[in-house]
């Protein structure tokens, strides 16, 4: 959720001063880009796989476990596991590793060992980790204000979103009929908190890039968002309703929306934002963020970024970082400092968590490899695809998963599975080979993507089919969801990729 804060309330003067400080940070950032002040200004950084994984916590009866603080105390590994917005969430930060040789297999093994140790320690609290995009046993009663994790940032964020909005948030989602039915289910509810955002648990992939390479990488990532979601959908149920294959996408947008209806009608931009154009420089995104969005957490420092640059120091640009962290682009630009040097990253946020460690690694490898191949292409994809088409692909992919038909240049509208099998898998393999990833690792992860497309079984497809069959056998919806989740956790623990799961 970003940088910690100390204040709980803010004045109008705070907001005006914060706006001024963000502009100072922007001027400093432009100067740094112009003067080559980044660690990667003159050479591309070594590519690394960096990820954050959000988890749900469940009890033995598959109900949400509202015990993240106790769980984290039991795990006792604060460098790896941290709090998230909801009391039923934790986040895991995976140590970055190179995209070369067999290093990704080593990351996979390390990730699996960390999860095993954590799981052993937290069972004392009747809790276990679930890698899933949206916990199917979550009910609206679990998403109230009293379920926010005790943390000043989370509490202040909730207060500021509702202060900006001036009214309760309306959740309004239509579903996709389950297999064997024609019924379109609907979720309609008002909420007085942003905790529904916590229902959206994701896999976030980071890639550090040189400033001059940022724009093509971001543009390529935008092109891929719809394919990523269609291929990895894992969030079909909430509050007893069968919704989209990847319901995180619309729910996250609605749960953090600071706009009442009138501002939507005026065309005010949402804080969960795909964007509206291809970019030429990273400054384009930071400039849009500062120009279009009011501050939610306007906490101010005494730092003078221009003076710091004059003194030969690397500025923290904390106001810019704070503001940037409250604008939820699906591909977010990140300014950060490591080892005393400034750098830029792209944070890819479209993917759900899970279903397994192996699926997670496969999703990551597919993204990194395909991104590299598109950036290296002499005829950039974003020059042949409209920005609106890329955004439409995201919505269609989230709604229908591998059943969707997506737009692709030179192919027109094509099935997501066919697009991946015929066109994108060879590109992803070429990109991973360009990184230096071994043939063994490439075959391991891209083989999983191939199997998923051939079986047309994502996590969402498996969940939907499982619940439909349980209901056909006589279960009511809540019983079907609990039984399905129990089988999901067993299969997740077994570790076989989701396309091999049996319904």
mmCIF file of C-alpha atoms in Angstrom, residues 154-303:
data_model
loop_
_atom_site.group_PDB
_atom_site.id
_atom_site.type_symbol
_atom_site.label_atom_id
_atom_site.label_comp_id
_atom_site.label_asym_id
_atom_site.label_seq_id
_atom_site.Cartn_x
_atom_site.Cartn_y
_atom_site.Cartn_z
ATOM 1 C CA UNK A 154 -5.142 2.504 5.712
ATOM 2 C CA UNK A 155 -7.433 4.420 8.057
ATOM 3 C CA UNK A 156 -6.479 7.791 6.568
ATOM 4 C CA UNK A 157 -6.894 6.479 3.030
ATOM 5 C CA UNK A 158 -10.396 5.284 3.845
ATOM 6 C CA UNK A 159 -11.327 8.640 5.403
ATOM 7 C CA UNK A 160 -9.902 10.680 2.536
ATOM 8 C CA UNK A 161 -11.580 8.666 -0.224
ATOM 9 C CA UNK A 162 -14.964 9.102 1.413
ATOM 10 C CA UNK A 163 -14.310 12.773 2.153
ATOM 11 C CA UNK A 164 -13.522 13.320 -1.529
ATOM 12 C CA UNK A 165 -16.548 11.322 -2.653
ATOM 13 C CA UNK A 166 -19.048 12.705 -0.150
ATOM 14 C CA UNK A 167 -21.234 9.591 -0.157
ATOM 15 C CA UNK A 168 -21.138 5.801 0.164
ATOM 16 C CA UNK A 169 -19.516 3.771 -2.593
ATOM 17 C CA UNK A 170 -21.927 1.856 -4.811
ATOM 18 C CA UNK A 171 -20.827 -1.586 -5.990
ATOM 19 C CA UNK A 172 -22.569 -2.472 -9.232
ATOM 20 C CA UNK A 173 -21.332 -5.572 -11.066
ATOM 21 C CA UNK A 174 -23.021 -7.831 -13.607
ATOM 22 C CA UNK A 175 -21.872 -11.414 -13.976
ATOM 23 C CA UNK A 176 -21.285 -14.036 -16.654
ATOM 24 C CA UNK A 177 -23.587 -17.108 -16.587
ATOM 25 C CA UNK A 178 -22.101 -20.215 -15.018
ATOM 26 C CA UNK A 179 -21.628 -23.305 -17.223
ATOM 27 C CA UNK A 180 -24.988 -24.904 -17.981
ATOM 28 C CA UNK A 181 -27.055 -21.817 -17.085
ATOM 29 C CA UNK A 182 -28.286 -18.644 -18.767
ATOM 30 C CA UNK A 183 -28.721 -16.601 -15.582
ATOM 31 C CA UNK A 184 -26.778 -13.351 -15.333
ATOM 32 C CA UNK A 185 -26.178 -12.686 -11.645
ATOM 33 C CA UNK A 186 -25.776 -9.176 -10.277
ATOM 34 C CA UNK A 187 -24.119 -7.656 -7.230
ATOM 35 C CA UNK A 188 -25.612 -4.378 -6.024
ATOM 36 C CA UNK A 189 -24.502 -2.959 -2.673
ATOM 37 C CA UNK A 190 -23.528 0.258 -0.923
ATOM 38 C CA UNK A 191 -20.429 0.274 1.248
ATOM 39 C CA UNK A 192 -19.093 2.757 3.795
ATOM 40 C CA UNK A 193 -15.455 1.643 3.497
ATOM 41 C CA UNK A 194 -12.766 0.845 0.930
ATOM 42 C CA UNK A 195 -12.384 -2.687 2.318
ATOM 43 C CA UNK A 196 -13.913 -4.184 -0.876
ATOM 44 C CA UNK A 197 -10.578 -3.141 -2.396
ATOM 45 C CA UNK A 198 -8.959 -5.684 -0.067
ATOM 46 C CA UNK A 199 -11.025 -8.412 -1.701
ATOM 47 C CA UNK A 200 -8.866 -7.873 -4.807
ATOM 48 C CA UNK A 201 -5.658 -9.817 -4.179
ATOM 49 C CA UNK A 202 -3.060 -9.550 -6.904
ATOM 50 C CA UNK A 203 0.338 -10.507 -8.232
ATOM 51 C CA UNK A 204 2.406 -7.380 -8.885
ATOM 52 C CA UNK A 205 5.382 -7.677 -11.230
ATOM 53 C CA UNK A 206 8.190 -5.105 -11.229
ATOM 54 C CA UNK A 207 10.690 -4.375 -13.979
ATOM 55 C CA UNK A 208 13.437 -1.776 -13.623
ATOM 56 C CA UNK A 209 14.164 -0.007 -16.906
ATOM 57 C CA UNK A 210 16.479 2.736 -18.134
ATOM 58 C CA UNK A 211 14.696 6.101 -18.558
ATOM 59 C CA UNK A 212 15.070 6.068 -22.357
ATOM 60 C CA UNK A 213 13.536 2.564 -22.472
ATOM 61 C CA UNK A 214 10.635 3.341 -20.165
ATOM 62 C CA UNK A 215 8.066 4.498 -22.748
ATOM 63 C CA UNK A 216 8.321 1.474 -25.070
ATOM 64 C CA UNK A 217 8.168 -0.911 -22.106
ATOM 65 C CA UNK A 218 5.094 0.820 -20.672
ATOM 66 C CA UNK A 219 3.349 0.945 -24.034
ATOM 67 C CA UNK A 220 4.059 -2.751 -24.596
ATOM 68 C CA UNK A 221 2.768 -3.623 -21.117
ATOM 69 C CA UNK A 222 -0.474 -1.790 -21.882
ATOM 70 C CA UNK A 223 -0.869 -3.841 -25.068
ATOM 71 C CA UNK A 224 -0.503 -7.058 -23.058
ATOM 72 C CA UNK A 225 -2.916 -6.314 -20.202
ATOM 73 C CA UNK A 226 -5.971 -7.933 -21.804
ATOM 74 C CA UNK A 227 -4.075 -11.089 -22.767
ATOM 75 C CA UNK A 228 -2.548 -11.369 -19.283
ATOM 76 C CA UNK A 229 -5.924 -11.187 -17.586
ATOM 77 C CA UNK A 230 -7.662 -13.575 -19.995
ATOM 78 C CA UNK A 231 -4.892 -16.117 -19.494
ATOM 79 C CA UNK A 232 -4.699 -15.882 -15.692
ATOM 80 C CA UNK A 233 -8.262 -15.041 -14.558
ATOM 81 C CA UNK A 234 -8.869 -16.283 -11.002
ATOM 82 C CA UNK A 235 -11.557 -14.061 -9.407
ATOM 83 C CA UNK A 236 -15.071 -15.189 -10.388
ATOM 84 C CA UNK A 237 -17.032 -15.004 -7.090
ATOM 85 C CA UNK A 238 -17.846 -12.380 -4.458
ATOM 86 C CA UNK A 239 -20.622 -12.182 -1.875
ATOM 87 C CA UNK A 240 -22.225 -15.351 -3.214
ATOM 88 C CA UNK A 241 -22.483 -14.030 -6.774
ATOM 89 C CA UNK A 242 -20.947 -15.408 -9.970
ATOM 90 C CA UNK A 243 -19.422 -12.333 -11.627
ATOM 91 C CA UNK A 244 -16.668 -11.847 -14.240
ATOM 92 C CA UNK A 245 -13.859 -14.357 -14.677
ATOM 93 C CA UNK A 246 -11.530 -11.653 -13.283
ATOM 94 C CA UNK A 247 -13.868 -9.561 -11.123
ATOM 95 C CA UNK A 248 -10.902 -7.805 -9.499
ATOM 96 C CA UNK A 249 -10.762 -5.435 -12.452
ATOM 97 C CA UNK A 250 -14.214 -3.785 -12.070
ATOM 98 C CA UNK A 251 -14.381 -4.214 -8.282
ATOM 99 C CA UNK A 252 -11.044 -2.512 -7.620
ATOM 100 C CA UNK A 253 -12.077 0.388 -9.840
ATOM 101 C CA UNK A 254 -15.365 0.866 -8.015
ATOM 102 C CA UNK A 255 -14.015 0.339 -4.491
ATOM 103 C CA UNK A 256 -11.513 3.221 -4.762
ATOM 104 C CA UNK A 257 -13.607 5.624 -6.849
ATOM 105 C CA UNK A 258 -13.550 9.130 -5.362
ATOM 106 C CA UNK A 259 -16.064 10.428 -7.938
ATOM 107 C CA UNK A 260 -19.777 10.768 -7.253
ATOM 108 C CA UNK A 261 -22.039 10.278 -10.264
ATOM 109 C CA UNK A 262 -21.941 13.944 -11.278
ATOM 110 C CA UNK A 263 -18.157 13.969 -11.607
ATOM 111 C CA UNK A 264 -18.280 10.738 -13.610
ATOM 112 C CA UNK A 265 -20.756 12.389 -15.951
ATOM 113 C CA UNK A 266 -18.340 15.308 -16.377
ATOM 114 C CA UNK A 267 -15.603 12.929 -17.511
ATOM 115 C CA UNK A 268 -13.377 13.260 -14.409
ATOM 116 C CA UNK A 269 -10.760 10.536 -14.538
ATOM 117 C CA UNK A 270 -10.939 7.591 -12.101
ATOM 118 C CA UNK A 271 -8.070 6.773 -9.736
ATOM 119 C CA UNK A 272 -8.005 3.200 -11.032
ATOM 120 C CA UNK A 273 -6.989 4.065 -14.546
ATOM 121 C CA UNK A 274 -5.820 2.365 -17.683
ATOM 122 C CA UNK A 275 -4.747 5.707 -19.124
ATOM 123 C CA UNK A 276 -5.753 7.419 -22.343
ATOM 124 C CA UNK A 277 -2.741 7.490 -24.690
ATOM 125 C CA UNK A 278 0.583 5.981 -25.604
ATOM 126 C CA UNK A 279 3.499 7.828 -24.039
ATOM 127 C CA UNK A 280 6.840 9.162 -25.253
ATOM 128 C CA UNK A 281 8.528 9.605 -21.854
ATOM 129 C CA UNK A 282 7.994 8.516 -18.238
ATOM 130 C CA UNK A 283 7.391 12.158 -17.392
ATOM 131 C CA UNK A 284 4.095 11.907 -19.310
ATOM 132 C CA UNK A 285 2.619 9.611 -16.647
ATOM 133 C CA UNK A 286 3.903 11.512 -13.614
ATOM 134 C CA UNK A 287 2.677 14.753 -15.196
ATOM 135 C CA UNK A 288 -0.807 13.325 -15.751
ATOM 136 C CA UNK A 289 -0.901 12.072 -12.165
ATOM 137 C CA UNK A 290 -0.009 15.491 -10.770
ATOM 138 C CA UNK A 291 -2.319 17.399 -13.120
ATOM 139 C CA UNK A 292 -5.488 15.297 -12.964
ATOM 140 C CA UNK A 293 -5.707 13.899 -9.440
ATOM 141 C CA UNK A 294 -6.250 15.593 -6.097
ATOM 142 C CA UNK A 295 -4.098 14.523 -3.165
ATOM 143 C CA UNK A 296 -5.521 11.861 -0.866
ATOM 144 C CA UNK A 297 -2.666 11.721 1.662
ATOM 145 C CA UNK A 298 -1.016 15.184 1.504
ATOM 146 C CA UNK A 299 1.710 14.628 4.069
ATOM 147 C CA UNK A 300 4.563 17.107 3.593
ATOM 148 C CA UNK A 301 8.303 16.919 4.214
ATOM 149 C CA UNK A 302 10.852 19.716 4.628
ATOM 150 C CA UNK A 303 12.984 18.436 1.754
#
